[in-house]
Amino acid sequence: MSKTFKIGGIHPSDSKLSRGAAIEVFGLPQTVTIPVAQHIGAPAVTCVAKGDQVKTGQVIATAAGFVSSNIHSSVSGVVTSVDDVPDAGGMRRKAVTIQVEGDQWAEGIDRSDKLMSSVTLSAKEIVEKITAAGIVGMGGATFPTHVKLSIPPGKKAECLIINGVECEPYLTSDHRVMLERSEELLVGVQILCKALGVEKAYIGIEKNKPDAIAHLKGLVSKYPGVEVVPLKVQYPQGGEKQLIDAVVGRQVPSGALPIEVGAVVQNVGTALAVYEAVQKNKPLIERVVTVTGKSVKTPANYLVRIGTPIEALIERSGGVPDDCEKIVNGGPMMGRALSNPTAPVTKGTSGILLMRTKEARRPAATTCISCAKCVAVCPMGLEPYLIYKLACKTMLAEAEEHRATDCIECGSCSYACPAALPLLDRIRLAKAGVMKIARERAIKQK
Amino acid sequence: MEKKLIISPSPHIHGVDKTSRLMRDVVIALLPAFAVSVVVYGVNALVVTGLSVVSCVLFEFLIQRYLLRGPLTINNWSAVLTGLLLAFNLPGTLPAWQIVMGCFVAIAVAKMPFGGLGRNLFNPALVGRVFLLISFPVQMTSFAPVTRAATDAMSGATPLAFVKEALKKGMGLDQIMPDLPSYSDMLFGFRSGSLGEIAALALIVGFIYLLWRKVITWHIPVFVIGTMTAFSGILHLADQAHYISPLFHLMAGGTLLGAIYMATDYVTSPMNTRGMLIYGVGIGLITILIRVFGAYPEGMSFAILIMNATVPLINKYVKPRRFGLAPAKR
């Protein structure tokens, strides 16, 4: 029996069309649009103005507080505007637009391919470099990495878990990184271990990536304390809480952070970015993005500069197919349908999925037949059907009692529902309502 | 971009399960048992089953179309399934008008007034059956003799009824055992009983199909059958002369039909495995209590209906294992 999480889970077809496509350097676009809010927390504050000349890797917006992140220019050229532009969802958000001119890098960045495997810096220096490089969780949550590495007083990290699960169907960017950037990744893991002061790191990989498991297993002997953990394929194993349960068998209590059980989880892409930041002085200005879909001509994995228009990536893979009716920013389970393909790739963009008409349309909802499938698949042990019904009646106090806020929005319930009820849509509303009530209660108590 | 894009919240993909597919799968799983009933009871089985299915579908159609005036629901296969399950619980000799009446009770009393599929409290097919059993006890308990297995002593009586009758007369089990159908006959369906309940093997084949298609989980059938085995086993060990063996209890009567196909009805069973445990154990206990100590030879239908009534309470108080509440292993 291979390891996996203990409660719920579904088995969608993994559809990893681009698993064999090596990472391809996308090259420079003509312009980039770099939003100042690419992370969870306060938007960064711009420090360039229209007409400024910038270099690749130069800071263009600085972190506004602890839970925030620096933003760097991913190209060299002239700032043509600092203004609100529509993001992928169509919301206007502040961004820096840069006209690309050449590719001049800021000083101090090591652009060579040479592997720098000795970790000389202290934990404090490592975290400082990571903070400066603007690294955020690259699995999609975009939580600033330096915050995760700052262990709250009284708590102690016991192990680092590297998330190489990539349980979202279609996406392959982490898979390719594990295959092609493996040594750098492993050094990154060691750096993270040092920053946290832990001896043990696990790399959790689902068994649908046997090549990555074998490859990394062959390399880890050189990296003491690092262990590859093959996991049974099951969605949503890449969820932080599920992954910790799968790898070390501990369940993070409701409402608590992973550090409560002594674990810190970092994504594969993040570990690579950490390597580049600490060993090469290179800030987070590019990432691997999967472009895929059943009728996409050439599903691919591109190494893309942050700020490149999503459109350009789709164009490179053969354009929007005629039968495409939905473009998803991310994977099909948790990604967001985008309305604006001119929006840029950001630090959290793991993939672009072009869905065909028949996949894009939701089946018509019928009535709940109490089949209990939603309860059986919920990885948090909730009762989705019940929270759904409570949300429909806006019975928020009851929804809170039934732990609506524990929902991780993985979508397993909606996926499994034979009546095709919009379970998660309603549960999200319940969650938002419950959180609002909780905030108001907290203010009153103060 | 001139192309219109669909914007909807995640998830963007959906599993293969559909209500109609699940219901149709249960119908498919019942086909082996149906085939056996046709072999054993001949054309009667075809007539009863056909009439029952057609009546149930027709009643649902008429009610939905002319009384509730809602969208058509018969294409979800649930009325077909109700008709099939009701027929499986009837003797092959039941008069046609009684069958239609049973179907009417199942659909027009037990199902549609609650709001149709998904909202009924009791299993419609069982309500139909119990209505007929109480209203027409004679017709509902007389079965055409099954020529191969039955001896003169028990022609037309189900094995359970035969045992009950004999024990009441003060006979010991050792006296009546030779007159009972052999276990292999019960496995293949050569014994008296309702149309769908007679062939244990066919019902088990259907169970495997349902598990393979992930239509139901193993929990409820295993809890029901396990409880019946344990309870009747204890009685049997205590007094072998008066309490028949657990194996007989499992093969006779509606045990398998009830445990696999009726107790697992989505709508009227609990929503999580802990609830299913209470529900399954309850059905097992009540069934054996009625069979051994009650007035009726068979108690499966009553047991399921009684436990159906507890399901809302079970769902209210029995919650699934929550993530993060298990004591952390350190």
Coordinates of N, CA and C in Angstrom, one line a residue, chain B residues 103-247:
Chain B
C103 N -48.1 -0.6 -7.2 CA -47.3 0.4 -7.9 C -47.9 1.8 -7.5
F104 N -49.2 1.9 -7.5 CA -49.8 3.2 -7.2 C -49.3 3.7 -5.8
V105 N -49.4 2.8 -4.8 CA -48.9 3.2 -3.5 C -47.5 3.6 -3.5
A106 N -46.7 2.8 -4.2 CA -45.2 3.1 -4.2 C -44.9 4.5 -4.8
I107 N -45.6 4.8 -5.9 CA -45.2 6.0 -6.6 C -46.1 7.2 -6.0
A108 N -47.4 7.0 -6.0 CA -48.3 8.1 -5.7 C -48.5 8.3 -4.2
V109 N -48.1 7.4 -3.4 CA -48.2 7.6 -1.9 C -46.8 7.8 -1.3
A110 N -45.9 6.9 -1.6 CA -44.6 6.9 -0.9 C -43.5 7.9 -1.6
K111 N -43.7 8.2 -2.8 CA -42.6 8.9 -3.5 C -43.0 10.4 -3.9
M112 N -44.0 10.5 -4.8 CA -44.3 11.8 -5.3 C -44.8 12.8 -4.3
P113 N -45.7 12.5 -3.4 CA -46.1 13.5 -2.4 C -45.0 14.2 -1.6
F114 N -43.9 13.5 -1.5 CA -42.8 14.1 -0.8 C -42.0 15.0 -1.6
G115 N -42.2 15.0 -2.9 CA -41.4 15.8 -3.9 C -40.7 15.0 -4.9
G116 N -40.9 13.7 -5.0 CA -40.3 12.9 -6.0 C -38.9 12.4 -5.6
L117 N -38.2 12.0 -6.5 CA -36.9 11.3 -6.3 C -36.0 12.2 -5.4
G118 N -35.4 11.7 -4.4 CA -34.5 12.4 -3.5 C -35.1 12.9 -2.3
R119 N -36.5 13.0 -2.2 CA -37.1 13.6 -1.1 C -37.9 12.7 -0.2
N120 N -38.2 11.4 -0.8 CA -39.0 10.5 0.0 C -38.3 9.9 1.2
L121 N -39.1 9.7 2.2 CA -38.5 9.3 3.5 C -38.4 7.7 3.5
F122 N -39.3 7.1 2.8 CA -39.3 5.6 2.8 C -39.1 5.1 1.5
N123 N -38.5 3.9 1.4 CA -38.2 3.2 0.1 C -39.6 2.9 -0.6
P124 N -39.8 3.5 -1.7 CA -41.1 3.4 -2.3 C -41.5 2.0 -2.6
A125 N -40.6 1.2 -3.2 CA -40.9 -0.2 -3.5 C -41.3 -1.0 -2.3
L126 N -40.7 -0.7 -1.2 CA -41.0 -1.5 0.0 C -42.3 -1.0 0.6
V127 N -42.6 0.3 0.5 CA -43.9 0.7 1.0 C -45.0 0.0 0.2
G128 N -44.8 0.0 -1.2 CA -45.7 -0.7 -2.0 C -45.9 -2.2 -1.6
R129 N -44.8 -2.8 -1.3 CA -44.8 -4.3 -1.0 C -45.5 -4.5 0.4
V130 N -45.2 -3.7 1.3 CA -45.8 -3.9 2.7 C -47.3 -3.5 2.6
F131 N -47.6 -2.6 1.8 CA -49.1 -2.3 1.7 C -49.8 -3.5 1.2
L132 N -49.2 -4.1 0.1 CA -49.9 -5.3 -0.4 C -49.9 -6.5 0.6
L133 N -48.8 -6.6 1.3 CA -48.7 -7.7 2.2 C -49.7 -7.6 3.3
I134 N -50.0 -6.4 3.8 CA -51.0 -6.2 4.9 C -52.4 -6.3 4.3
S135 N -52.6 -5.8 3.1 CA -53.9 -5.8 2.5 C -54.3 -7.1 2.0
F136 N -53.4 -7.8 1.3 CA -53.7 -9.1 0.7 C -52.8 -10.2 1.2
P137 N -52.9 -10.5 2.5 CA -51.9 -11.4 3.0 C -51.9 -12.8 2.4
V138 N -53.1 -13.3 2.0 CA -53.1 -14.6 1.4 C -52.4 -14.6 0.0
Q139 N -52.8 -13.7 -0.8 CA -52.2 -13.7 -2.2 C -50.7 -13.4 -2.1
M140 N -50.3 -12.6 -1.2 CA -48.9 -12.2 -1.1 C -48.0 -13.3 -0.5
T141 N -48.6 -14.3 0.1 CA -47.8 -15.4 0.7 C -48.0 -16.7 0.0
S142 N -48.8 -16.8 -1.1 CA -48.9 -18.1 -1.7 C -48.1 -18.0 -3.0
F143 N -47.2 -19.0 -3.1 CA -46.3 -19.0 -4.2 C -46.5 -20.3 -5.1
A144 N -46.3 -20.2 -6.3 CA -46.4 -21.3 -7.2 C -45.3 -22.3 -6.8
P145 N -45.7 -23.6 -6.7 CA -44.6 -24.6 -6.3 C -43.5 -24.6 -7.3
V146 N -42.3 -24.7 -6.7 CA -41.2 -24.8 -7.6 C -40.9 -26.3 -7.7
T147 N -41.1 -26.8 -8.9 CA -41.1 -28.3 -9.1 C -39.9 -29.0 -8.7
R148 N -38.7 -28.5 -9.0 CA -37.5 -29.3 -8.8 C -37.2 -29.5 -7.4
A149 N -37.3 -28.4 -6.6 CA -36.8 -28.5 -5.2 C -37.8 -28.9 -4.2
A150 N -39.0 -28.4 -4.4 CA -40.0 -28.6 -3.3 C -40.5 -30.0 -3.2
T151 N -40.6 -30.5 -2.0 CA -41.3 -31.7 -1.8 C -42.7 -31.4 -1.5
D152 N -43.5 -32.5 -1.4 CA -44.9 -32.3 -1.1 C -45.2 -31.5 0.2
A153 N -44.3 -31.7 1.1 CA -44.5 -31.1 2.4 C -44.5 -29.6 2.4
M154 N -43.8 -29.0 1.5 CA -43.7 -27.6 1.5 C -44.0 -26.9 0.2
S155 N -44.8 -27.5 -0.6 CA -45.1 -26.9 -1.9 C -45.7 -25.5 -1.7
G156 N -45.2 -24.6 -2.3 CA -45.8 -23.2 -2.3 C -45.4 -22.4 -1.1
A157 N -44.8 -23.0 -0.1 CA -44.3 -22.1 1.0 C -42.9 -21.7 0.9
T158 N -42.5 -20.5 1.3 CA -41.1 -20.2 1.2 C -40.4 -20.9 2.3
P159 N -39.1 -21.1 2.2 CA -38.4 -21.9 3.2 C -38.6 -21.2 4.6
L160 N -38.6 -19.9 4.7 CA -38.7 -19.3 6.0 C -40.1 -19.5 6.6
A161 N -41.1 -19.5 5.8 CA -42.5 -19.7 6.2 C -42.6 -21.1 6.7
F162 N -42.0 -22.0 5.9 CA -42.1 -23.4 6.2 C -41.4 -23.7 7.6
V163 N -40.3 -23.1 7.8 CA -39.6 -23.4 9.1 C -40.4 -22.8 10.2
K164 N -40.9 -21.6 10.0 CA -41.7 -20.9 11.1 C -42.9 -21.8 11.5
E165 N -43.6 -22.3 10.4 CA -44.8 -23.1 10.6 C -44.5 -24.4 11.4
A166 N -43.4 -25.0 11.0 CA -43.0 -26.3 11.6 C -42.6 -26.1 13.0
L167 N -41.9 -25.0 13.3 CA -41.4 -24.8 14.7 C -42.6 -24.5 15.6
K168 N -43.6 -23.8 15.0 CA -44.8 -23.5 15.8 C -45.6 -24.8 16.2
K169 N -45.5 -25.8 15.2 CA -46.2 -27.0 15.5 C -45.4 -27.9 16.5
G170 N -44.2 -27.4 16.9 CA -43.5 -28.1 17.9 C -42.5 -29.1 17.4
M171 N -42.3 -29.0 16.1 CA -41.3 -29.9 15.4 C -39.9 -29.4 15.7
G172 N -38.9 -30.3 15.8 CA -37.5 -29.9 15.9 C -36.9 -29.6 14.5
L173 N -35.9 -28.9 14.5 CA -35.2 -28.6 13.2 C -34.8 -29.8 12.5
D174 N -34.3 -30.8 13.3 CA -33.8 -32.0 12.7 C -34.8 -32.8 11.9
Q175 N -36.1 -32.6 12.3 CA -37.2 -33.3 11.6 C -37.5 -32.6 10.3
I176 N -37.4 -31.3 10.2 CA -37.8 -30.6 9.0 C -36.6 -30.3 8.0
M177 N -35.4 -30.4 8.5 CA -34.3 -30.2 7.6 C -34.4 -30.9 6.3
P178 N -34.7 -32.2 6.3 CA -34.7 -32.9 5.0 C -35.7 -32.3 4.0
D179 N -36.8 -31.7 4.5 CA -37.8 -31.1 3.6 C -37.4 -29.8 3.0
L180 N -36.4 -29.1 3.6 CA -36.0 -27.8 3.1 C -35.1 -27.9 1.8
P181 N -35.2 -26.9 1.0 CA -34.3 -27.0 -0.2 C -32.9 -26.9 0.2
S182 N -32.0 -27.6 -0.6 CA -30.6 -27.6 -0.3 C -30.0 -26.2 -0.5
Y183 N -28.8 -26.0 0.1 CA -28.2 -24.7 -0.1 C -27.8 -24.5 -1.5
S184 N -27.5 -25.5 -2.3 CA -27.2 -25.3 -3.7 C -28.4 -24.9 -4.4
D185 N -29.6 -25.5 -4.1 CA -30.8 -25.1 -4.8 C -31.1 -23.6 -4.5
M186 N -30.8 -23.2 -3.2 CA -31.1 -21.8 -2.8 C -30.2 -20.9 -3.5
L187 N -29.0 -21.3 -3.7 CA -28.0 -20.5 -4.4 C -28.4 -20.2 -5.9
F188 N -29.0 -21.3 -6.5 CA -29.3 -21.1 -7.9 C -30.7 -20.7 -8.2
G189 N -31.6 -20.7 -7.1 CA -32.9 -20.2 -7.3 C -34.0 -21.2 -7.3
F190 N -33.7 -22.5 -7.1 CA -34.8 -23.5 -7.1 C -35.5 -23.6 -5.8
R191 N -36.2 -22.6 -5.4 CA -37.0 -22.6 -4.2 C -38.1 -21.6 -4.3
S192 N -39.1 -21.7 -3.4 CA -40.2 -20.8 -3.5 C -39.8 -19.4 -2.9
G193 N -40.5 -18.4 -3.4 CA -40.2 -17.1 -2.9 C -40.6 -16.0 -3.8
S194 N -40.4 -14.8 -3.5 CA -40.7 -13.7 -4.3 C -39.8 -13.8 -5.6
L195 N -40.3 -13.1 -6.6 CA -39.6 -13.3 -7.9 C -38.1 -13.0 -7.9
G196 N -37.7 -11.9 -7.3 CA -36.3 -11.5 -7.4 C -35.4 -12.1 -6.3
E197 N -36.0 -12.7 -5.2 CA -35.2 -13.0 -4.1 C -34.6 -14.4 -4.1
I198 N -35.1 -15.2 -5.1 CA -34.8 -16.6 -4.9 C -33.4 -17.1 -5.3
A199 N -32.7 -16.3 -6.1 CA -31.4 -16.8 -6.6 C -30.3 -16.0 -5.9
A200 N -29.7 -16.6 -4.9 CA -28.7 -15.9 -4.2 C -27.5 -15.5 -5.1
L201 N -27.1 -16.5 -5.9 CA -25.9 -16.2 -6.7 C -26.1 -15.0 -7.7
A202 N -27.3 -15.0 -8.3 CA -27.5 -13.9 -9.3 C -27.5 -12.5 -8.6
L203 N -28.0 -12.5 -7.3 CA -28.0 -11.3 -6.6 C -26.5 -10.9 -6.2
I204 N -25.7 -11.9 -5.9 CA -24.3 -11.6 -5.6 C -23.6 -11.1 -6.8
V205 N -23.9 -11.7 -8.0 CA -23.2 -11.2 -9.2 C -23.6 -9.7 -9.4
G206 N -24.8 -9.4 -9.2 CA -25.2 -8.0 -9.3 C -24.5 -7.1 -8.4
F207 N -24.3 -7.6 -7.1 CA -23.6 -6.8 -6.1 C -22.2 -6.5 -6.6
I208 N -21.5 -7.5 -7.1 CA -20.1 -7.3 -7.6 C -20.1 -6.2 -8.7
Y209 N -21.1 -6.3 -9.6 CA -21.2 -5.3 -10.6 C -21.4 -3.9 -10.0
L210 N -22.2 -3.8 -9.0 CA -22.5 -2.4 -8.4 C -21.2 -1.9 -7.8
L211 N -20.5 -2.8 -7.1 CA -19.3 -2.4 -6.5 C -18.2 -1.9 -7.5
W212 N -18.2 -2.7 -8.6 CA -17.2 -2.4 -9.7 C -17.5 -1.1 -10.3
R213 N -18.8 -0.8 -10.5 CA -19.2 0.5 -11.1 C -19.3 1.6 -10.1
K214 N -18.9 1.3 -8.9 CA -18.9 2.3 -7.8 C -20.3 3.0 -7.6
V215 N -21.3 2.2 -7.8 CA -22.7 2.7 -7.6 C -23.0 2.7 -6.1
I216 N -22.6 1.6 -5.5 CA -22.8 1.6 -4.0 C -21.5 1.2 -3.4
T217 N -21.4 1.4 -2.1 CA -20.2 1.0 -1.4 C -20.6 -0.3 -0.6
W218 N -19.6 -1.0 -0.1 CA -19.8 -2.3 0.5 C -20.5 -2.2 1.9
H219 N -20.5 -0.9 2.4 CA -20.8 -0.8 3.8 C -22.1 -1.4 4.3
I220 N -23.2 -0.8 3.7 CA -24.5 -1.2 4.2 C -24.8 -2.7 4.0
P221 N -24.6 -3.3 2.8 CA -24.8 -4.8 2.7 C -24.0 -5.6 3.7
V222 N -22.7 -5.2 3.9 CA -21.9 -6.0 4.8 C -22.3 -5.8 6.3
F223 N -22.7 -4.6 6.6 CA -23.2 -4.4 8.0 C -24.5 -5.2 8.3
V224 N -25.4 -5.1 7.3 CA -26.7 -5.9 7.5 C -26.4 -7.4 7.6
I225 N -25.7 -7.9 6.6 CA -25.4 -9.3 6.6 C -24.6 -9.8 7.8
G226 N -23.6 -9.0 8.1 CA -22.8 -9.3 9.3 C -23.6 -9.4 10.5
T227 N -24.4 -8.4 10.7 CA -25.3 -8.4 11.9 C -26.2 -9.6 12.0
M228 N -26.8 -9.9 10.8 CA -27.7 -11.1 10.8 C -27.0 -12.3 11.1
T229 N -25.8 -12.5 10.5 CA -25.0 -13.7 10.8 C -24.6 -13.8 12.3
A230 N -24.2 -12.7 12.8 CA -23.8 -12.7 14.2 C -25.0 -13.1 15.1
F231 N -26.1 -12.4 14.9 CA -27.2 -12.5 15.8 C -27.8 -14.0 15.7
S232 N -28.0 -14.4 14.4 CA -28.6 -15.7 14.2 C -27.6 -16.8 14.6
G233 N -26.3 -16.5 14.5 CA -25.3 -17.4 14.9 C -25.3 -17.7 16.4
I234 N -25.4 -16.6 17.1 CA -25.5 -16.7 18.6 C -26.7 -17.6 19.0
L235 N -27.8 -17.3 18.4 CA -29.0 -18.1 18.7 C -28.8 -19.6 18.3
H236 N -28.2 -19.8 17.2 CA -28.0 -21.1 16.7 C -27.1 -21.9 17.6
L237 N -26.1 -21.2 18.1 CA -25.1 -21.9 18.9 C -25.8 -22.2 20.3
A238 N -26.7 -21.4 20.7 CA -27.3 -21.6 22.0 C -28.3 -22.7 22.0
D239 N -29.0 -22.9 20.9 CA -30.0 -23.9 20.8 C -30.2 -24.4 19.4
Q240 N -29.4 -25.4 19.0 CA -29.4 -25.8 17.6 C -30.7 -26.5 17.2
A241 N -31.5 -26.9 18.1 CA -32.8 -27.6 17.7 C -33.8 -26.6 17.3
H242 N -33.8 -25.4 17.8 CA -34.9 -24.5 17.5 C -34.4 -23.3 16.7
Y243 N -33.1 -23.0 16.6 CA -32.7 -21.8 15.8 C -31.9 -22.3 14.7
I244 N -32.3 -22.0 13.5 CA -31.7 -22.5 12.3 C -30.4 -21.7 12.0
S245 N -29.5 -22.3 11.2 CA -28.2 -21.8 11.1 C -28.1 -20.4 10.3
P246 N -27.1 -19.6 10.6 CA -27.0 -18.3 10.0 C -27.0 -18.4 8.5
L247 N -26.4 -19.4 7.9 CA -26.3 -19.6 6.5 C -27.7 -19.6 5.9

